[in-house]
mmCIF file of C-alpha atoms in Angstrom:
data_model
loop_
_atom_site.group_PDB
_atom_site.id
_atom_site.type_symbol
_atom_site.label_atom_id
_atom_site.label_comp_id
_atom_site.label_asym_id
_atom_site.label_seq_id
_atom_site.Cartn_x
_atom_site.Cartn_y
_atom_site.Cartn_z
ATOM 1 C CA MET D 1 9.490 -12.880 -17.821
ATOM 2 C CA PRO D 2 8.859 -12.301 -21.718
ATOM 3 C CA ALA D 3 11.364 -11.449 -24.358
ATOM 4 C CA GLY D 4 11.512 -7.606 -24.804
ATOM 5 C CA GLU D 5 10.318 -6.673 -21.707
ATOM 6 C CA LEU D 6 12.617 -4.308 -20.067
ATOM 7 C CA GLN D 7 14.499 -6.059 -17.415
ATOM 8 C CA VAL D 8 17.819 -6.907 -15.616
ATOM 9 C CA GLU D 9 19.195 -9.990 -15.173
ATOM 10 C CA ILE D 10 21.769 -11.213 -12.831
ATOM 11 C CA ASP D 11 23.675 -14.643 -12.259
ATOM 12 C CA LEU D 12 24.840 -14.765 -8.504
ATOM 13 C CA GLY D 13 27.607 -17.304 -9.422
ATOM 14 C CA SER D 14 29.475 -15.365 -12.228
ATOM 15 C CA GLY D 15 32.745 -13.642 -11.129
ATOM 16 C CA VAL D 16 31.185 -10.084 -12.108
ATOM 17 C CA PRO D 17 29.748 -8.536 -8.662
ATOM 18 C CA PRO D 18 25.891 -8.122 -8.909
ATOM 19 C CA TYR D 19 26.159 -4.371 -8.713
ATOM 20 C CA GLU D 20 28.026 -4.102 -11.883
ATOM 21 C CA GLN D 21 26.017 -6.402 -13.637
ATOM 22 C CA ILE D 22 23.255 -4.219 -12.825
ATOM 23 C CA ARG D 23 25.086 -1.095 -13.523
ATOM 24 C CA SER D 24 26.161 -2.486 -16.895
ATOM 25 C CA GLN D 25 22.427 -3.561 -18.172
ATOM 26 C CA ILE D 26 20.948 -0.511 -17.207
ATOM 27 C CA LEU D 27 23.319 1.592 -19.353
ATOM 28 C CA ALA D 28 22.858 -0.898 -22.280
ATOM 29 C CA HIS D 29 19.793 -0.205 -22.314
ATOM 30 C CA ILE D 30 19.739 3.549 -22.283
ATOM 31 C CA ALA D 31 22.485 2.728 -25.129
ATOM 32 C CA ALA D 32 19.927 1.044 -26.766
ATOM 33 C CA GLU D 33 17.230 3.508 -26.500
ATOM 34 C CA ARG D 34 15.184 1.367 -24.350
ATOM 35 C CA LEU D 35 15.269 3.652 -21.689
ATOM 36 C CA VAL D 36 15.139 7.447 -22.941
ATOM 37 C CA VAL D 37 15.670 10.280 -20.709
ATOM 38 C CA GLY D 38 13.267 10.845 -18.351
ATOM 39 C CA ASP D 39 12.279 7.317 -18.101
ATOM 40 C CA ARG D 40 11.553 6.295 -14.176
ATOM 41 C CA LEU D 41 13.585 3.493 -12.694
ATOM 42 C CA PRO D 42 12.431 1.507 -9.506
ATOM 43 C CA THR D 43 13.397 2.614 -6.641
ATOM 44 C CA ILE D 44 16.337 1.080 -4.863
ATOM 45 C CA ARG D 45 14.336 -0.996 -2.545
ATOM 46 C CA ALA D 46 11.932 -2.432 -5.540
ATOM 47 C CA LEU D 47 14.343 -3.490 -7.391
ATOM 48 C CA ALA D 48 16.420 -5.378 -4.389
ATOM 49 C CA THR D 49 13.814 -6.920 -3.453
ATOM 50 C CA ASP D 50 12.567 -8.451 -6.867
ATOM 51 C CA LEU D 51 16.280 -9.742 -7.087
ATOM 52 C CA GLY D 52 16.762 -10.772 -3.973
ATOM 53 C CA VAL D 53 19.668 -9.063 -2.935
ATOM 54 C CA ALA D 54 20.581 -6.286 -0.538
ATOM 55 C CA PRO D 55 19.465 -2.594 -0.963
ATOM 56 C CA GLY D 56 23.190 -1.565 -0.972
ATOM 57 C CA THR D 57 23.889 -3.763 -4.405
ATOM 58 C CA VAL D 58 21.467 -1.692 -5.893
ATOM 59 C CA ALA D 59 22.454 1.398 -4.532
ATOM 60 C CA ARG D 60 25.777 1.511 -5.398
ATOM 61 C CA ALA D 61 24.516 0.397 -9.007
ATOM 62 C CA TYR D 62 22.626 3.695 -8.891
ATOM 63 C CA ARG D 63 25.426 5.758 -7.067
ATOM 64 C CA GLU D 64 27.459 4.928 -10.199
ATOM 65 C CA LEU D 65 25.079 5.708 -12.950
ATOM 66 C CA GLU D 66 24.541 9.149 -11.106
ATOM 67 C CA GLY D 67 28.241 9.744 -10.753
ATOM 68 C CA ALA D 68 28.248 9.173 -14.365
ATOM 69 C CA GLY D 69 25.551 11.333 -14.849
ATOM 70 C CA THR D 70 23.569 8.991 -16.591
ATOM 71 C CA ILE D 71 20.725 9.102 -13.839
ATOM 72 C CA VAL D 72 19.489 11.220 -11.733
ATOM 73 C CA THR D 73 17.564 10.922 -8.270
ATOM 74 C CA ARG D 74 14.918 13.818 -7.521
ATOM 75 C CA ARG D 75 13.121 13.861 -4.548
ATOM 76 C CA ARG D 76 9.540 13.598 -5.931
ATOM 77 C CA ALA D 77 10.024 11.995 -9.240
ATOM 78 C CA GLY D 78 12.661 9.263 -8.003
ATOM 79 C CA THR D 79 15.071 7.954 -9.949
ATOM 80 C CA VAL D 80 14.967 8.817 -13.683
ATOM 81 C CA VAL D 81 17.299 8.741 -16.926
ATOM 82 C CA ALA D 82 19.282 12.003 -16.766
ATOM 83 C CA ASP D 83 19.316 14.974 -19.145
ATOM 84 C CA GLY D 84 22.869 14.279 -20.199
ATOM 85 C CA ALA D 85 22.198 10.803 -20.851
ATOM 86 C CA ASP D 86 22.871 10.569 -24.531
ATOM 87 C CA PRO D 87 22.909 7.304 -26.066
ATOM 88 C CA GLY D 88 26.110 8.115 -28.068
ATOM 89 C CA ASP D 89 27.401 9.405 -24.715
ATOM 90 C CA VAL D 90 26.852 6.120 -22.729
ATOM 91 C CA ILE D 91 28.503 4.413 -25.405
ATOM 92 C CA ALA D 92 31.647 6.444 -25.210
ATOM 93 C CA ARG D 93 31.887 6.486 -21.566
ATOM 94 C CA GLN D 94 30.947 2.547 -21.465
ATOM 95 C CA ALA D 95 34.218 2.217 -23.820
ATOM 96 C CA ALA D 96 35.764 4.877 -22.034
ATOM 97 C CA HIS D 97 35.177 2.621 -18.924
ATOM 98 C CA ALA D 98 36.293 -0.527 -20.567
ATOM 99 C CA PHE D 99 39.489 1.168 -21.739
ATOM 100 C CA VAL D 100 40.483 2.533 -18.627
ATOM 101 C CA ARG D 101 40.168 -0.600 -16.786
ATOM 102 C CA ALA D 102 42.169 -2.378 -19.439
ATOM 103 C CA ALA D 103 44.923 -0.105 -19.270
ATOM 104 C CA ARG D 104 45.124 0.005 -15.515
ATOM 105 C CA GLU D 105 45.256 -3.380 -15.759
ATOM 106 C CA ALA D 106 48.222 -3.198 -18.137
ATOM 107 C CA GLY D 107 49.939 -1.605 -15.436
ATOM 108 C CA LEU D 108 49.905 2.005 -17.315
ATOM 109 C CA ALA D 109 49.734 5.001 -15.098
ATOM 110 C CA ASP D 110 46.966 7.760 -15.602
ATOM 111 C CA GLU D 111 49.046 10.133 -17.123
ATOM 112 C CA ALA D 112 50.249 7.499 -19.349
ATOM 113 C CA ILE D 113 47.013 6.450 -20.493
ATOM 114 C CA LEU D 114 45.621 10.040 -21.139
ATOM 115 C CA ASP D 115 48.656 10.495 -23.483
ATOM 116 C CA VAL D 116 47.484 7.080 -25.283
ATOM 117 C CA VAL D 117 44.114 8.312 -25.536
ATOM 118 C CA ARG D 118 45.655 12.107 -26.996
ATOM 119 C CA GLY D 119 47.510 10.568 -29.097
ATOM 120 C CA ALA D 120 44.540 8.434 -30.966
ATOM 121 C CA LEU D 121 43.044 11.724 -31.126
ATOM 122 C CA LEU D 122 45.935 13.366 -32.861
ATOM 123 C CA ARG D 123 45.696 10.463 -35.460
ATOM 124 C CA GLU D 124 42.068 9.725 -35.838
ATOM 125 C CA MET O 1 -13.516 2.401 34.216
ATOM 126 C CA SER O 2 -10.309 1.141 36.005
ATOM 127 C CA VAL O 3 -7.050 0.309 34.420
ATOM 128 C CA VAL O 4 -7.476 -3.026 34.966
ATOM 129 C CA ALA O 5 -10.871 -3.049 33.799
ATOM 130 C CA LEU O 6 -9.690 -1.796 30.604
ATOM 131 C CA LEU O 7 -6.781 -4.209 30.609
ATOM 132 C CA LEU O 8 -9.595 -7.347 31.034
ATOM 133 C CA ILE O 9 -10.574 -5.666 27.543
ATOM 134 C CA LEU O 10 -7.795 -4.550 25.555
ATOM 135 C CA VAL O 11 -5.728 -7.829 26.386
ATOM 136 C CA PRO O 12 -8.385 -10.762 25.002
ATOM 137 C CA LEU O 13 -8.926 -7.764 21.736
ATOM 138 C CA LEU O 14 -5.209 -8.074 21.246
ATOM 139 C CA LEU O 15 -5.030 -11.820 21.533
ATOM 140 C CA GLY O 16 -8.079 -12.756 18.752
ATOM 141 C CA VAL O 17 -6.276 -9.912 16.462
ATOM 142 C CA ALA O 18 -3.006 -12.051 17.200
ATOM 143 C CA LEU O 19 -5.006 -15.392 16.719
ATOM 144 C CA VAL O 20 -6.328 -14.285 13.185
ATOM 145 C CA ILE O 21 -2.762 -13.111 12.275
ATOM 146 C CA ALA O 22 -1.506 -16.349 12.975
ATOM 147 C CA ILE O 23 -4.200 -18.030 11.144
ATOM 148 C CA ALA O 24 -3.686 -15.894 8.310
ATOM 149 C CA TYR O 25 0.033 -16.280 8.488
ATOM 150 C CA GLY O 26 -0.077 -20.302 8.743
ATOM 151 C CA VAL O 27 -2.553 -20.732 5.928
ATOM 152 C CA VAL O 28 -0.558 -17.895 3.784
ATOM 153 C CA ARG O 29 2.861 -20.526 4.067
ATOM 154 C CA LEU O 30 0.615 -23.254 2.740
ATOM 155 C CA THR O 31 0.261 -21.592 -0.384
ATOM 156 C CA SER O 32 3.513 -20.954 -1.183
ATOM 157 C CA PRO O 33 4.536 -22.857 -4.439
ATOM 158 C CA ARG O 34 6.640 -26.135 -4.173
ATOM 159 C CA ARG O 35 7.439 -26.567 -7.805
ATOM 160 C CA GLU O 36 9.047 -24.362 -10.103
ATOM 161 C CA GLY O 37 7.716 -22.676 -13.305
ATOM 162 C CA THR O 38 5.542 -19.720 -14.709
ATOM 163 C CA GLU O 39 2.458 -22.136 -13.934
ATOM 164 C CA ALA O 40 2.866 -22.867 -10.367
ATOM 165 C CA ALA O 41 4.165 -19.544 -9.573
ATOM 166 C CA VAL O 42 0.796 -17.673 -11.454
ATOM 167 C CA ARG O 43 -1.077 -20.334 -9.541
ATOM 168 C CA ALA O 44 0.131 -20.002 -5.946
ATOM 169 C CA ALA O 45 0.083 -16.101 -6.848
ATOM 170 C CA ARG O 46 -3.610 -16.326 -7.232
ATOM 171 C CA HIS O 47 -4.053 -18.671 -4.421
ATOM 172 C CA ARG O 48 -2.512 -16.427 -2.108
ATOM 173 C CA VAL O 49 -4.080 -13.603 -2.923
ATOM 174 C CA ALA O 50 -7.729 -15.133 -2.763
ATOM 175 C CA LEU O 51 -6.781 -17.163 0.440
ATOM 176 C CA VAL O 52 -6.071 -13.807 2.078
ATOM 177 C CA HIS O 53 -8.795 -12.054 0.803
ATOM 178 C CA VAL O 54 -11.335 -14.453 2.678
ATOM 179 C CA CYS O 55 -9.254 -14.599 5.857
ATOM 180 C CA ALA O 56 -9.224 -10.742 6.044
ATOM 181 C CA TRP O 57 -13.517 -10.646 5.540
ATOM 182 C CA LEU O 58 -13.803 -13.942 7.575
ATOM 183 C CA ALA O 59 -11.671 -11.805 10.413
ATOM 184 C CA VAL O 60 -14.470 -9.440 10.390
ATOM 185 C CA PRO O 61 -17.446 -10.845 12.087
ATOM 186 C CA PHE O 62 -15.166 -12.723 14.214
ATOM 187 C CA LEU O 63 -13.318 -9.526 15.779
ATOM 188 C CA ALA O 64 -16.925 -7.798 15.393
ATOM 189 C CA LEU O 65 -18.308 -10.279 17.829
ATOM 190 C CA LEU O 66 -15.424 -10.057 19.871
ATOM 191 C CA VAL O 67 -15.572 -6.150 20.570
ATOM 192 C CA VAL O 68 -19.371 -6.732 21.141
ATOM 193 C CA VAL O 69 -18.829 -9.275 23.561
ATOM 194 C CA LEU O 70 -15.762 -7.715 25.586
ATOM 195 C CA VAL O 71 -16.503 -4.059 25.309
ATOM 196 C CA GLY O 72 -20.784 -4.178 24.606
ATOM 197 C CA ALA O 73 -20.907 -3.857 28.742
ATOM 198 C CA SER O 74 -18.608 -0.899 28.676
ATOM 199 C CA LEU O 75 -19.912 1.192 26.363
ATOM 200 C CA THR O 76 -21.903 3.131 28.729
ATOM 201 C CA ALA O 77 -19.309 2.927 31.879
ATOM 202 C CA LEU O 78 -16.562 4.476 28.978
ATOM 203 C CA PRO O 79 -18.310 5.982 25.847
ATOM 204 C CA ALA O 80 -14.802 6.219 24.022
ATOM 205 C CA THR O 81 -14.443 3.137 23.907
ATOM 206 C CA VAL O 82 -16.750 2.626 21.038
ATOM 207 C CA ALA O 83 -14.148 3.681 18.834
ATOM 208 C CA LEU O 84 -12.412 0.124 19.420
ATOM 209 C CA VAL O 85 -15.353 -1.007 17.184
ATOM 210 C CA PRO O 86 -14.164 0.369 13.854
ATOM 211 C CA ALA O 87 -10.305 0.286 15.213
ATOM 212 C CA VAL O 88 -10.355 -3.509 16.134
ATOM 213 C CA ILE O 89 -12.290 -4.173 12.579
ATOM 214 C CA GLY O 90 -10.621 -2.061 10.192
ATOM 215 C CA LEU O 91 -7.279 -2.829 11.622
ATOM 216 C CA GLY O 92 -7.758 -6.633 11.843
ATOM 217 C CA TYR O 93 -9.091 -6.667 8.332
ATOM 218 C CA VAL O 94 -5.734 -5.056 7.033
ATOM 219 C CA ALA O 95 -3.375 -6.590 9.543
ATOM 220 C CA VAL O 96 -4.445 -9.799 7.869
ATOM 221 C CA PHE O 97 -3.678 -8.426 4.321
ATOM 222 C CA ALA O 98 -0.003 -7.148 6.036
ATOM 223 C CA VAL O 99 0.597 -10.567 7.072
ATOM 224 C CA GLY O 100 -0.112 -11.724 3.223
ATOM 225 C CA GLU O 101 2.058 -9.429 1.724
ATOM 226 C CA SER O 102 5.003 -9.815 3.929
ATOM 227 C CA THR O 103 5.274 -13.540 3.625
ATOM 228 C CA TRP O 104 5.690 -13.523 -0.414
ATOM 229 C CA ARG O 105 8.653 -16.138 -1.189
ATOM 230 C CA ARG O 106 11.691 -13.800 -1.545
ATOM 231 C CA PRO O 107 13.663 -14.575 -5.177
ATOM 232 C CA ALA O 108 16.103 -17.953 -5.079
ATOM 233 C CA GLY O 109 18.636 -19.400 -7.122
ATOM 234 C CA GLU O 110 21.852 -17.937 -8.755
ATOM 235 C CA ARG O 111 19.953 -16.222 -12.000
ATOM 236 C CA ARG O 112 17.324 -13.810 -11.180
ATOM 237 C CA SER O 113 15.800 -11.301 -13.191
ATOM 238 C CA ALA O 114 13.210 -8.206 -12.577
ATOM 239 C CA SER O 115 11.481 -6.053 -14.325
ATOM 240 C CA LEU O 116 12.821 -2.212 -15.088
ATOM 241 C CA THR O 117 9.192 -0.547 -14.703
ATOM 242 C CA ALA O 118 8.912 1.734 -11.871
ATOM 243 C CA ARG O 119 5.949 1.231 -9.255
ATOM 244 C CA SER O 120 4.858 2.918 -6.624
ATOM 245 C CA VAL O 121 1.491 2.813 -4.265
ATOM 246 C CA ALA O 122 0.254 5.998 -6.618
ATOM 247 C CA THR O 123 0.429 3.133 -9.295
ATOM 248 C CA ILE O 124 -1.405 0.418 -7.746
ATOM 249 C CA SER O 125 -3.852 2.205 -5.337
ATOM 250 C CA PRO O 126 -7.520 2.937 -6.417
ATOM 251 C CA VAL O 127 -7.665 6.697 -6.975
ATOM 252 C CA THR O 128 -11.391 6.824 -5.226
ATOM 253 C CA LEU O 129 -11.055 4.488 -2.685
ATOM 254 C CA ARG O 130 -7.825 5.886 -1.812
ATOM 255 C CA ARG O 131 -9.314 9.337 -1.676
ATOM 256 C CA LEU O 132 -12.131 8.147 0.255
ATOM 257 C CA THR O 133 -10.096 6.606 2.858
ATOM 258 C CA TRP O 134 -8.480 9.596 3.710
ATOM 259 C CA GLY O 135 -11.196 11.683 3.149
ATOM 260 C CA TRP O 136 -13.310 10.085 6.001
ATOM 261 C CA PRO O 137 -11.049 11.307 9.101
ATOM 262 C CA LEU O 138 -11.311 14.752 7.266
ATOM 263 C CA LEU O 139 -15.284 14.723 6.982
ATOM 264 C CA ALA O 140 -15.467 13.216 10.413
ATOM 265 C CA LEU O 141 -13.731 16.350 11.913
ATOM 266 C CA PRO O 142 -16.479 19.015 11.753
ATOM 267 C CA GLY O 143 -18.808 16.806 13.207
ATOM 268 C CA ILE O 144 -16.452 15.905 15.972
ATOM 269 C CA VAL O 145 -15.802 19.809 16.281
ATOM 270 C CA LEU O 146 -19.831 20.060 16.670
ATOM 271 C CA GLY O 147 -20.343 17.410 19.045
ATOM 272 C CA GLY O 148 -16.970 18.580 21.040
ATOM 273 C CA VAL O 149 -18.113 22.132 21.314
ATOM 274 C CA SER O 150 -22.076 21.461 22.209
ATOM 275 C CA ALA O 151 -22.340 18.784 24.457
ATOM 276 C CA ALA O 152 -22.558 19.034 27.957
ATOM 277 C CA PRO O 153 -19.967 18.268 30.479
ATOM 278 C CA THR O 154 -21.560 15.194 31.353
ATOM 279 C CA GLY O 155 -21.269 14.232 27.551
ATOM 280 C CA GLU O 156 -24.715 14.366 26.222
ATOM 281 C CA LEU O 157 -26.748 17.330 24.308
ATOM 282 C CA ARG O 158 -28.725 19.625 26.781
ATOM 283 C CA ARG O 159 -31.077 22.755 25.342
ATOM 284 C CA LEU O 160 -33.134 24.712 27.784
ATOM 285 C CA ARG O 161 -36.957 25.018 25.735
ATOM 286 C CA THR O 162 -39.110 27.376 26.134
ATOM 287 C CA LEU O 163 -43.022 25.662 26.455
ATOM 288 C CA PRO O 164 -45.764 27.687 24.870
ATOM 289 C CA ASP O 165 -47.232 28.167 28.295
ATOM 290 C CA GLY O 166 -43.912 29.987 29.100
ATOM 291 C CA ALA O 167 -42.212 27.483 31.384
ATOM 292 C CA SER O 168 -39.044 26.348 30.636
ATOM 293 C CA THR O 169 -37.665 22.918 30.140
ATOM 294 C CA TRP O 170 -34.096 20.899 29.744
ATOM 295 C CA SER O 171 -34.175 18.441 26.874
ATOM 296 C CA PHE O 172 -31.315 16.290 26.254
ATOM 297 C CA GLY O 173 -30.322 13.930 23.250
ATOM 298 C CA GLU O 174 -27.898 11.202 24.003
ATOM 299 C CA PRO O 175 -25.994 9.229 22.752
ATOM 300 C CA TYR O 176 -24.113 11.770 22.276
ATOM 301 C CA PRO O 177 -20.246 12.457 20.387
ATOM 302 C CA SER O 178 -18.820 14.865 23.045
ATOM 303 C CA TRP O 179 -14.723 15.677 23.058
ATOM 304 C CA ALA O 180 -14.107 12.202 24.284
ATOM 305 C CA VAL O 181 -16.211 9.775 21.710
ATOM 306 C CA GLY O 182 -15.089 12.341 18.668
ATOM 307 C CA LEU O 183 -11.618 11.985 19.484
ATOM 308 C CA ALA O 184 -11.127 8.639 20.078
ATOM 309 C CA LEU O 185 -13.482 8.184 16.752
ATOM 310 C CA LEU O 186 -11.084 10.400 15.094
ATOM 311 C CA ALA O 187 -7.771 8.389 16.343
ATOM 312 C CA ALA O 188 -9.517 5.340 15.348
ATOM 313 C CA LEU O 189 -10.086 6.385 11.863
ATOM 314 C CA VAL O 190 -6.464 7.987 11.461
ATOM 315 C CA ALA O 191 -5.465 4.467 13.068
ATOM 316 C CA VAL O 192 -6.797 2.377 10.475
ATOM 317 C CA THR O 193 -6.329 5.271 7.622
ATOM 318 C CA GLY O 194 -2.432 4.851 8.496
ATOM 319 C CA ALA O 195 -2.712 1.307 8.419
ATOM 320 C CA SER O 196 -4.191 0.657 4.907
ATOM 321 C CA GLU O 197 -1.723 2.927 4.115
ATOM 322 C CA LEU O 198 1.422 0.931 5.140
ATOM 323 C CA VAL O 199 -0.321 -1.907 3.427
ATOM 324 C CA LEU O 200 -0.429 -0.065 0.192
ATOM 325 C CA ARG O 201 3.312 0.277 0.844
ATOM 326 C CA SER O 202 4.091 -3.351 1.041
ATOM 327 C CA ILE O 203 1.609 -4.393 -1.364
ATOM 328 C CA ALA O 204 4.119 -2.424 -3.818
ATOM 329 C CA ALA O 205 7.055 -3.321 -2.197
ATOM 330 C CA ARG O 206 6.938 -7.118 -2.101
ATOM 331 C CA PRO O 207 8.733 -8.942 -4.559
ATOM 332 C CA ALA O 208 7.637 -9.632 -7.926
ATOM 333 C CA VAL O 209 5.707 -13.037 -8.984
ATOM 334 C CA PRO O 210 8.662 -14.980 -11.162
ATOM 335 C CA ASP O 211 8.489 -15.105 -14.536
ATOM 336 C CA VAL O 212 5.087 -13.333 -15.664
ATOM 337 C CA PRO O 213 4.983 -10.163 -17.295
ATOM 338 C CA SER O 214 5.066 -7.076 -15.263
ATOM 339 C CA GLU O 215 2.158 -5.740 -16.038
ATOM 340 C CA TRP O 216 0.311 -8.955 -14.615
ATOM 341 C CA ASP O 217 2.218 -8.725 -11.537
ATOM 342 C CA ALA O 218 1.033 -4.548 -11.337
ATOM 343 C CA ASP O 219 -2.650 -6.233 -12.011
ATOM 344 C CA LEU O 220 -2.043 -8.309 -9.364
ATOM 345 C CA ARG O 221 -0.945 -6.133 -6.891
ATOM 346 C CA ARG O 222 -3.799 -3.447 -7.914
ATOM 347 C CA LEU O 223 -6.609 -6.019 -7.267
ATOM 348 C CA THR O 224 -5.044 -6.636 -3.390
ATOM 349 C CA ALA O 225 -4.408 -2.945 -3.332
ATOM 350 C CA HIS O 226 -8.213 -2.636 -4.158
ATOM 351 C CA ARG O 227 -9.640 -5.277 -2.173
ATOM 352 C CA VAL O 228 -7.313 -3.751 0.974
ATOM 353 C CA LEU O 229 -8.957 -0.260 1.007
ATOM 354 C CA ARG O 230 -12.466 -1.798 0.508
ATOM 355 C CA GLY O 231 -12.116 -2.705 4.188
ATOM 356 C CA PRO O 232 -11.024 1.294 5.567
ATOM 357 C CA VAL O 233 -13.731 2.641 3.232
ATOM 358 C CA ILE O 234 -16.848 0.882 4.748
ATOM 359 C CA VAL O 235 -15.447 1.031 8.219
ATOM 360 C CA GLY O 236 -14.530 4.340 8.079
ATOM 361 C CA GLY O 237 -17.557 5.174 5.885
ATOM 362 C CA LEU O 238 -20.313 3.730 8.641
ATOM 363 C CA THR O 239 -18.091 5.111 11.192
ATOM 364 C CA VAL O 240 -18.877 8.603 9.981
ATOM 365 C CA ALA O 241 -22.314 7.914 8.963
ATOM 366 C CA GLY O 242 -22.559 6.938 12.774
ATOM 367 C CA LEU O 243 -21.006 9.809 14.068
ATOM 368 C CA TYR O 244 -23.434 11.955 12.048
ATOM 369 C CA ALA O 245 -26.626 9.852 12.825
ATOM 370 C CA CYS O 246 -25.836 10.302 16.900
ATOM 371 C CA LEU O 247 -25.802 14.126 16.060
ATOM 372 C CA GLY O 248 -28.540 14.037 13.992
ATOM 373 C CA ALA O 249 -30.755 11.704 16.106
ATOM 374 C CA ALA O 250 -29.941 14.724 19.183
ATOM 375 C CA TRP O 251 -30.273 17.448 17.676
ATOM 376 C CA THR O 252 -33.621 16.330 16.706
ATOM 377 C CA SER O 253 -34.676 15.133 20.312
ATOM 378 C CA VAL O 254 -33.692 18.484 21.847
ATOM 379 C CA GLY O 255 -36.327 20.521 19.123
ATOM 380 C CA MET O 256 -33.968 21.303 16.449
ATOM 381 C CA PRO O 257 -35.860 19.007 13.635
ATOM 382 C CA ALA O 258 -34.149 21.183 10.801
ATOM 383 C CA VAL O 259 -30.550 20.658 11.990
ATOM 384 C CA GLY O 260 -31.323 17.170 12.858
ATOM 385 C CA TRP O 261 -32.085 15.679 9.598
ATOM 386 C CA SER O 262 -29.819 17.530 7.557
ATOM 387 C CA LEU O 263 -27.289 15.880 9.842
ATOM 388 C CA VAL O 264 -29.307 12.345 9.441
ATOM 389 C CA ALA O 265 -29.035 13.259 5.772
ATOM 390 C CA LEU O 266 -25.676 13.605 5.728
ATOM 391 C CA ALA O 267 -25.015 10.296 7.814
ATOM 392 C CA ILE O 268 -27.059 8.135 4.983
ATOM 393 C CA VAL O 269 -24.865 9.643 2.137
ATOM 394 C CA CYS O 270 -21.976 8.706 3.733
ATOM 395 C CA ALA O 271 -23.100 5.065 4.658
ATOM 396 C CA VAL O 272 -24.567 4.956 0.806
ATOM 397 C CA VAL O 273 -20.411 6.246 -0.601
ATOM 398 C CA ALA O 274 -19.120 3.660 1.241
ATOM 399 C CA LEU O 275 -21.117 0.948 0.820
ATOM 400 C CA SER O 276 -21.952 1.597 -3.550
ATOM 401 C CA VAL O 277 -18.052 2.354 -3.542
ATOM 402 C CA THR O 278 -16.979 -0.910 -2.059
ATOM 403 C CA SER O 279 -19.433 -2.952 -3.821
ATOM 404 C CA HIS O 280 -17.782 -2.152 -7.377
ATOM 405 C CA ARG O 281 -15.329 -4.737 -8.442
ATOM 406 C CA ALA O 282 -11.813 -3.712 -9.039
ATOM 407 C CA ASP O 283 -11.031 -2.515 -12.652
ATOM 408 C CA VAL O 284 -8.308 -5.054 -12.927
ATOM 409 C CA THR O 285 -8.026 -8.173 -15.612
ATOM 410 C CA LEU O 286 -6.297 -10.437 -14.522
ATOM 411 C CA GLY O 287 -5.893 -12.783 -17.298
ATOM 412 C CA ASP O 288 -3.503 -15.550 -17.971
ATOM 413 C CA PRO O 289 0.020 -14.165 -17.887
ATOM 414 C CA SER O 290 0.788 -16.856 -21.100
ATOM 415 C CA GLY O 291 -2.093 -14.976 -23.129
ATOM 416 C CA THR O 292 -4.953 -16.941 -23.064
ATOM 417 C CA SER O 293 -7.608 -14.785 -21.121
ATOM 418 C CA ASP O 294 -9.248 -16.052 -18.184
ATOM 419 C CA ALA O 295 -10.832 -12.653 -16.810
ATOM 420 C CA GLU O 296 -14.255 -13.985 -17.266
ATOM 421 C CA ASP O 297 -13.063 -17.004 -14.422
ATOM 422 C CA ASP O 298 -11.323 -14.362 -12.377
ATOM 423 C CA ARG O 299 -14.086 -11.794 -12.596
ATOM 424 C CA ALA O 300 -16.683 -14.711 -10.781
ATOM 425 C CA ARG O 301 -13.859 -15.523 -8.426
ATOM 426 C CA ARG O 302 -13.682 -11.758 -7.338
#
């Protein structure tokens, strides 16, 4: 596959689950504005076939992106980058996900995590 | 015709189709790339689509011969069996492509990549050929209704004519597409159209050729879709042409030449459209994915 072409790469040997690799790379494409609002993504089946993974793997990645409001699936248009998928929002969401994951791994409760965020907002 | 006689026709036919599929499957498996790398993958992909195309066309005379040998004697006993001719040839042709598309190698290895470019049946199919494939059954409908409504209970066209001396006489026109023949032909056309649509879906859904630009892979899909649709367009066009030719000849022979020749003219138009549209090459330039185009070689091969 030539450099510069919009693609996803997965490494089955890495510790990161394939669905997470797909999700984060699509997010990265949107954040870098290589994918913009209205751009169509491949169908779950087509992407799963090309990557040689189960359709459920791609479906989970798409489901999480849909849950975050980054992409939306419409009956006729298929899966497209959502209106609300502003590159700035995507970067913020990605950072928020990473922050929450790190905070939970550090043992903080959800309320404590919110307190940390509120404190940071007051200080900035 | 008894059930046993029908089975004696259908079983060898199905065995013939199964044999063609088995041969195509074996040949296609042989063309799977044995080495890694873009060049090997591209060469294997080219060989595969070319071989499947050749196998599909080789299947046509074989299937036609099989149908004529097995069904030829039964055509007068059960006229609806005439629908087996387009059905078997059309379905056999697209079945070879179905096998070819379903046997693409799936990605292997730990590191895999895929293009994020969306593709669908609409993006890979030639518009004119696809519309014509769907159009033939629709165009056949008025002829089938005309034949069914006007046919005598015994299946032929019958008309009471008054001679110059005032006497009346019956004129007959046959072979004539009665309801039995017309509906069987319609079923055959719909089956071939449906099967070609399924094959188009499998072309869009097959794994991408590894390590090539997505545009090259999409062109390969477009080329295959064009080749697939050629068969149903020719089969459908000639079937509809045959239907209207039979109608026209029958109406002419019962003393209604204006109606008859109009129907014959429509038959000729259908045949000419089918043959001329399918004689056009695919509007695809399948160059070298590394950049140096060998489009001329490819055109020559097509």
